[in-house]
PDB file of C-alpha atoms in Angstrom:
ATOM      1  CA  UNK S 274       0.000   0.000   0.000  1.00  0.00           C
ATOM      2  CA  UNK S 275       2.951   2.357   0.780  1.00  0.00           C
ATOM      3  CA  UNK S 276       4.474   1.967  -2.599  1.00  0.00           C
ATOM      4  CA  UNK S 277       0.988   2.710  -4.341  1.00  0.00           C
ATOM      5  CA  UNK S 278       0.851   5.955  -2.354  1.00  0.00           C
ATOM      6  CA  UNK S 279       4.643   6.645  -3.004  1.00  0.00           C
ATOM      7  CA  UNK S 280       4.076   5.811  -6.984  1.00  0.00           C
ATOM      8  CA  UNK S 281       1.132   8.263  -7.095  1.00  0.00           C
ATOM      9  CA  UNK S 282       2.969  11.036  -5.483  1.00  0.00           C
ATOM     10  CA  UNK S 283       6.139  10.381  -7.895  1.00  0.00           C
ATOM     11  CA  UNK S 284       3.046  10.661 -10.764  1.00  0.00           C
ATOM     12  CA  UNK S 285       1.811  13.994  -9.205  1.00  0.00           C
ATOM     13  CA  UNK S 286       5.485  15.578  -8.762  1.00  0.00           C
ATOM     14  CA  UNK S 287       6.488  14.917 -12.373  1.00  0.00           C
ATOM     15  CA  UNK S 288       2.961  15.978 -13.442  1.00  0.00           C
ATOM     16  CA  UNK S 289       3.044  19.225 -11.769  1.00  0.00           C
ATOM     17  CA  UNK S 290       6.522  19.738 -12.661  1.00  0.00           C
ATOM     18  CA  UNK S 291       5.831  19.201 -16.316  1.00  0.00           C
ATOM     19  CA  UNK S 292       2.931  21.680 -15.877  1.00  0.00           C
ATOM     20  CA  UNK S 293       5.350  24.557 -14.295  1.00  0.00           C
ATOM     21  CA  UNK S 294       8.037  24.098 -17.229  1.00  0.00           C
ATOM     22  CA  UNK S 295       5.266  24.945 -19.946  1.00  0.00           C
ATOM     23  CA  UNK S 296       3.230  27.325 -18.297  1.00  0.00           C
ATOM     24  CA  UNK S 297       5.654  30.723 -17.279  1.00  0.00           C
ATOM     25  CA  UNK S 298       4.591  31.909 -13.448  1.00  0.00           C
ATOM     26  CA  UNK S 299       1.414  33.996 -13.335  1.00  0.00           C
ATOM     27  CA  UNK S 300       3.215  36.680 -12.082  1.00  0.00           C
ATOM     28  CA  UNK S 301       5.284  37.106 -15.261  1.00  0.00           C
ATOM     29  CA  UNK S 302       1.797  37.559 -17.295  1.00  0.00           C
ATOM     30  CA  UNK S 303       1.193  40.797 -15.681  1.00  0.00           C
ATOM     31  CA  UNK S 304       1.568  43.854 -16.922  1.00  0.00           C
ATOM     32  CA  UNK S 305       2.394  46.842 -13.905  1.00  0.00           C
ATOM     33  CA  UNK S 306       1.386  50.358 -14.581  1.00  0.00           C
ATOM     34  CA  UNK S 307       2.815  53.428 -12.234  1.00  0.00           C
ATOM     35  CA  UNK S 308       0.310  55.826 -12.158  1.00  0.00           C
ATOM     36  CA  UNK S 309       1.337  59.324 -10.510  1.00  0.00           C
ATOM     37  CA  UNK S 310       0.920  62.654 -10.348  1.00  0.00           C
ATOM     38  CA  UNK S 311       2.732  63.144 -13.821  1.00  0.00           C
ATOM     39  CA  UNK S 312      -0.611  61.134 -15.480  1.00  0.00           C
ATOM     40  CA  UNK S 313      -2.880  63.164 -13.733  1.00  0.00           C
ATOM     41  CA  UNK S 314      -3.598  62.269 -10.281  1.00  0.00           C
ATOM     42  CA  UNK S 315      -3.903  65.115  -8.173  1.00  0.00           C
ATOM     43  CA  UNK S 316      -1.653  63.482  -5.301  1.00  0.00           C
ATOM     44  CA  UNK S 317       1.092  60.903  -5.392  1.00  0.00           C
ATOM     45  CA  UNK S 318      -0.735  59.070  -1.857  1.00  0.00           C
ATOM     46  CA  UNK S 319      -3.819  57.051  -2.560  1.00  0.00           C
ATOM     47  CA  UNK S 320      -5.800  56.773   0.376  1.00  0.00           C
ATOM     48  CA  UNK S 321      -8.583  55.003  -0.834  1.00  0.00           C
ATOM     49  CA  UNK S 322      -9.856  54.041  -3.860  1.00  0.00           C
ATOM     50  CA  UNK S 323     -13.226  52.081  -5.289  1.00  0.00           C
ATOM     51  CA  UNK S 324     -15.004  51.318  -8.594  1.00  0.00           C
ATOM     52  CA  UNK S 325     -18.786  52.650  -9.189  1.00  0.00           C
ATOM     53  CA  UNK S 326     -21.509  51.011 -10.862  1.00  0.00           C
ATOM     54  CA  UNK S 327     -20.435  53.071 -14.128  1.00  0.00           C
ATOM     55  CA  UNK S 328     -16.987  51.388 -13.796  1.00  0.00           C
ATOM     56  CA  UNK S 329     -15.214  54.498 -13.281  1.00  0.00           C
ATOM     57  CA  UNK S 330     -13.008  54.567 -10.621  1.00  0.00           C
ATOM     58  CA  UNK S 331     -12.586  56.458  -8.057  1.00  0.00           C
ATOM     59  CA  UNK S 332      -9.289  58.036  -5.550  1.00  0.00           C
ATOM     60  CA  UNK S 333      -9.045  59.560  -2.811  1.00  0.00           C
ATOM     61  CA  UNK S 334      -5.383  61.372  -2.474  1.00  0.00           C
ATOM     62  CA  UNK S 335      -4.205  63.677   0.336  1.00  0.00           C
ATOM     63  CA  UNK S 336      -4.268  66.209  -2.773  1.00  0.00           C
ATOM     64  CA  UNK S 337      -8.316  65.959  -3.508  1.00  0.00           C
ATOM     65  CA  UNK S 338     -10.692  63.120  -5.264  1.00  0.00           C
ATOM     66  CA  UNK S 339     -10.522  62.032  -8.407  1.00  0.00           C
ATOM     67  CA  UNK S 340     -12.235  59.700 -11.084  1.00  0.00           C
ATOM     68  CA  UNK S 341     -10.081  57.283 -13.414  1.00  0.00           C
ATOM     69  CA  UNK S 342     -12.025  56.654 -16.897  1.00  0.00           C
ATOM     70  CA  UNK S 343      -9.693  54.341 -18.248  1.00  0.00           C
ATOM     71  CA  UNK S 344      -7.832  57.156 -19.923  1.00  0.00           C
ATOM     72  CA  UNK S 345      -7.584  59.664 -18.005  1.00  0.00           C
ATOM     73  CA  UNK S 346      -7.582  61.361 -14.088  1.00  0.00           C
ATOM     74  CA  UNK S 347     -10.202  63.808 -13.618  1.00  0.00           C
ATOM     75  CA  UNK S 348     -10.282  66.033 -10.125  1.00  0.00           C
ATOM     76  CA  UNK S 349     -13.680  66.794  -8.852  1.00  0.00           C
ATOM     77  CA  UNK S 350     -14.560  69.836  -7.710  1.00  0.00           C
ATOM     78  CA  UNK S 351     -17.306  69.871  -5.293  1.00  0.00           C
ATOM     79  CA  UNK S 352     -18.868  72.645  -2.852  1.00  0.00           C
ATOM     80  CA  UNK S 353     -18.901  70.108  -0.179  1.00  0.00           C
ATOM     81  CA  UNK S 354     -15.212  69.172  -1.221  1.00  0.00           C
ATOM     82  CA  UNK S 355     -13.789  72.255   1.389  1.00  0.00           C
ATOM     83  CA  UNK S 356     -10.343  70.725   1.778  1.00  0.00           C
ATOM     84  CA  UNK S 357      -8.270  68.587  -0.288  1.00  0.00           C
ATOM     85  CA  UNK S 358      -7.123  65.812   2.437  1.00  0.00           C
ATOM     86  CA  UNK S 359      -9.381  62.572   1.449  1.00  0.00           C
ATOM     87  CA  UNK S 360      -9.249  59.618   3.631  1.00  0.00           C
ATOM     88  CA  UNK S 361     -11.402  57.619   1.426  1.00  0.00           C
ATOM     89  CA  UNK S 362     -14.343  56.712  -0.975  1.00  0.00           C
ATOM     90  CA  UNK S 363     -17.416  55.053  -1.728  1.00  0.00           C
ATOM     91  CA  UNK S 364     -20.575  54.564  -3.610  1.00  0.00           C
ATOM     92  CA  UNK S 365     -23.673  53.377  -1.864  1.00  0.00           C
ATOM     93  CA  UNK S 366     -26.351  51.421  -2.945  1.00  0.00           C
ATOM     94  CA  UNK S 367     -28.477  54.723  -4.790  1.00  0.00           C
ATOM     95  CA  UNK S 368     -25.486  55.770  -6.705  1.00  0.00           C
ATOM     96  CA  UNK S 369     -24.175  58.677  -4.619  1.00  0.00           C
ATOM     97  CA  UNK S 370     -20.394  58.662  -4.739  1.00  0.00           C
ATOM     98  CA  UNK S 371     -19.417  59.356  -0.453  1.00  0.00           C
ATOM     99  CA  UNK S 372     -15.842  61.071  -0.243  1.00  0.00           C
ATOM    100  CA  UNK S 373     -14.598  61.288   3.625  1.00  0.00           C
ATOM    101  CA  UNK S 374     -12.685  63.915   4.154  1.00  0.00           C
ATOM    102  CA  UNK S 375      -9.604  64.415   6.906  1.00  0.00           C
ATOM    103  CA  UNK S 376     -11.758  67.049   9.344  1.00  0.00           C
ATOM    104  CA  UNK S 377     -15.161  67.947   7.791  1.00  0.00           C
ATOM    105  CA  UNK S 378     -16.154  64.751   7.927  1.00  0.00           C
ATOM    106  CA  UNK S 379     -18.163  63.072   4.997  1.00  0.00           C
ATOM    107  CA  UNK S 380     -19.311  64.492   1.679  1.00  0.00           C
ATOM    108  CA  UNK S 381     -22.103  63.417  -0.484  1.00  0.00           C
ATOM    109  CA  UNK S 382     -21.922  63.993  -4.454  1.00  0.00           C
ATOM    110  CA  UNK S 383     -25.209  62.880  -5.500  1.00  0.00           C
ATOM    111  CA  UNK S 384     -26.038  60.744  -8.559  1.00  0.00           C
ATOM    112  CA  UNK S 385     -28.653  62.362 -11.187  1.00  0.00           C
ATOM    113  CA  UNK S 386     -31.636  62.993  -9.738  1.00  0.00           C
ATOM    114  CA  UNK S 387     -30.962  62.357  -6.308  1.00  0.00           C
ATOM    115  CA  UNK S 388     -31.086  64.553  -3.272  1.00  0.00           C
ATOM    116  CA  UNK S 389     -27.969  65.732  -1.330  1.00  0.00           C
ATOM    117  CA  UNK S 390     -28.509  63.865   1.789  1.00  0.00           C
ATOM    118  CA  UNK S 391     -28.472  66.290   5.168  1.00  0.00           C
ATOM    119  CA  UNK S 392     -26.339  65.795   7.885  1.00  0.00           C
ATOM    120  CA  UNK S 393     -25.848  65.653  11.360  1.00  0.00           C
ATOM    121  CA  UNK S 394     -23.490  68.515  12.656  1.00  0.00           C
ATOM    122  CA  UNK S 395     -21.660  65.980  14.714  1.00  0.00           C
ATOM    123  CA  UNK S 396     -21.008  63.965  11.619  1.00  0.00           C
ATOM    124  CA  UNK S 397     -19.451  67.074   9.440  1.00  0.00           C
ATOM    125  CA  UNK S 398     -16.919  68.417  12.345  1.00  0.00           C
ATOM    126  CA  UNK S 399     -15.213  64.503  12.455  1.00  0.00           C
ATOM    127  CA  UNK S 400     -12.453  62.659  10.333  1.00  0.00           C
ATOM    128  CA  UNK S 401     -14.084  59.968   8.299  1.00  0.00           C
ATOM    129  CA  UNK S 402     -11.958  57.402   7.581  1.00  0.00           C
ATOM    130  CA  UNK S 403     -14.118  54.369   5.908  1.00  0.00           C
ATOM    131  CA  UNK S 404     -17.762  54.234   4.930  1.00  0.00           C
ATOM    132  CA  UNK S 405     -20.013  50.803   4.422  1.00  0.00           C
ATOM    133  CA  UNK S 406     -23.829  50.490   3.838  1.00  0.00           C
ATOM    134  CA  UNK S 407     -25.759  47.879   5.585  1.00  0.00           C
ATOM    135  CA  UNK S 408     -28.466  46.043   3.802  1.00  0.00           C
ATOM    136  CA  UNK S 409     -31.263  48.441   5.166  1.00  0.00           C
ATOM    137  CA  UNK S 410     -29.391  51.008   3.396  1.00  0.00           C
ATOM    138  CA  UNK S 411     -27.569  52.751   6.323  1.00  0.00           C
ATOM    139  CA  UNK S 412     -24.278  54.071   6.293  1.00  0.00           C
ATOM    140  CA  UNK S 413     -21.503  53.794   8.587  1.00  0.00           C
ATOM    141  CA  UNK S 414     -18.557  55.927   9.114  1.00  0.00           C
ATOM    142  CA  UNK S 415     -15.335  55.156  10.683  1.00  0.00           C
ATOM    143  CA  UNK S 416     -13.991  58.080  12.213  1.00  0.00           C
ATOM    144  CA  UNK S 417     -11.501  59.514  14.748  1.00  0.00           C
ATOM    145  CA  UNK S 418     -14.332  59.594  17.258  1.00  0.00           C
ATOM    146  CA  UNK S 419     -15.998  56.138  16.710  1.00  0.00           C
ATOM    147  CA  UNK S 420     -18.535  54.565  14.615  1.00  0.00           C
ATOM    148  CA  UNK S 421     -21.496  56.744  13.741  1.00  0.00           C
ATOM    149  CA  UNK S 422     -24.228  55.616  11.345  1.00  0.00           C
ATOM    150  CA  UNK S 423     -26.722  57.184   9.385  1.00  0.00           C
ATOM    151  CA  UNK S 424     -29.657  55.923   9.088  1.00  0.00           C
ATOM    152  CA  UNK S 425     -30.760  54.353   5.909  1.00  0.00           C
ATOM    153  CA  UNK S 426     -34.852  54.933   4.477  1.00  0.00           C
ATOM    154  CA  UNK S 427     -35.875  51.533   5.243  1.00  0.00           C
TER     155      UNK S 427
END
């Protein structure tokens, strides 16, 4: 029984060895771009980063926010946007892209159509650091004072 199990493994070895000689490492198939501030982005420290439902993506930088469309880096401009520092970003379940910001806490840039959400004074005078949704729709913000949520509709 021994040398049935010992055979088998011999098999597998030369099998999987065979397999690694014709097939290069995965890692070699890759192809690494260096994005920077030279292409565009409006800092060279990406804080946070996420895709949106349009597959645009999104950056936060401790320079401002900006959207990737494949081509190029735009920076958004917001009113909300009232310093540059941002910690990170997100799009909930309606759409609206969520940028939180390093001391006036989290801003709201509303999809088409939508309204900008109103908030809390104790949630615009914090850090946000990370946002999630819940399944009932409600937000959650990491910040340098805790978790706060906002409630969702449902």
């Amino acid at each position: 029984m021994e040398n049935k199990v010992i055979f088998w493994l011999k098999q597998a070895l030369v099998l999987f060895l065979i397999g690694a000689a014709a097939f290069p490492a995965a890692a070699g198939n890759y192809l690494i771009r260096n994005y920077t501030k030279m292409d565009g982005l409006p800092g060279g420290v990406v804080l946070g980063l996420c895709q949106d439902s349009s597959g645009f993506l999104w950056f936060a930088t401790e320079r401002g926010l900006c959207r990737f469309d494949g081509v190029s880096f735009h920076t958004v401009t917001h009113p909300g946007l009232t310093e540059k520092f941002v910690w990170t970003v997100f799009q909930d379940r309606d759409k609206n892209i969520w940028a939180g910001l390093e001391a006036n806490g989290p801003v709201c840039l509303p999809a088409p159509g939508n309204p900008e959400p109103a908030l809390p004074e104790t949630l615009k005078k914090t850090s946000v650091l990370g946002i999630a949704q819940d399944k009932n729709g409600g937000l959650w913000f990491a910040t340098m004072n805790g978790i706060m949520k906002l409630h969702g509709s449902s």
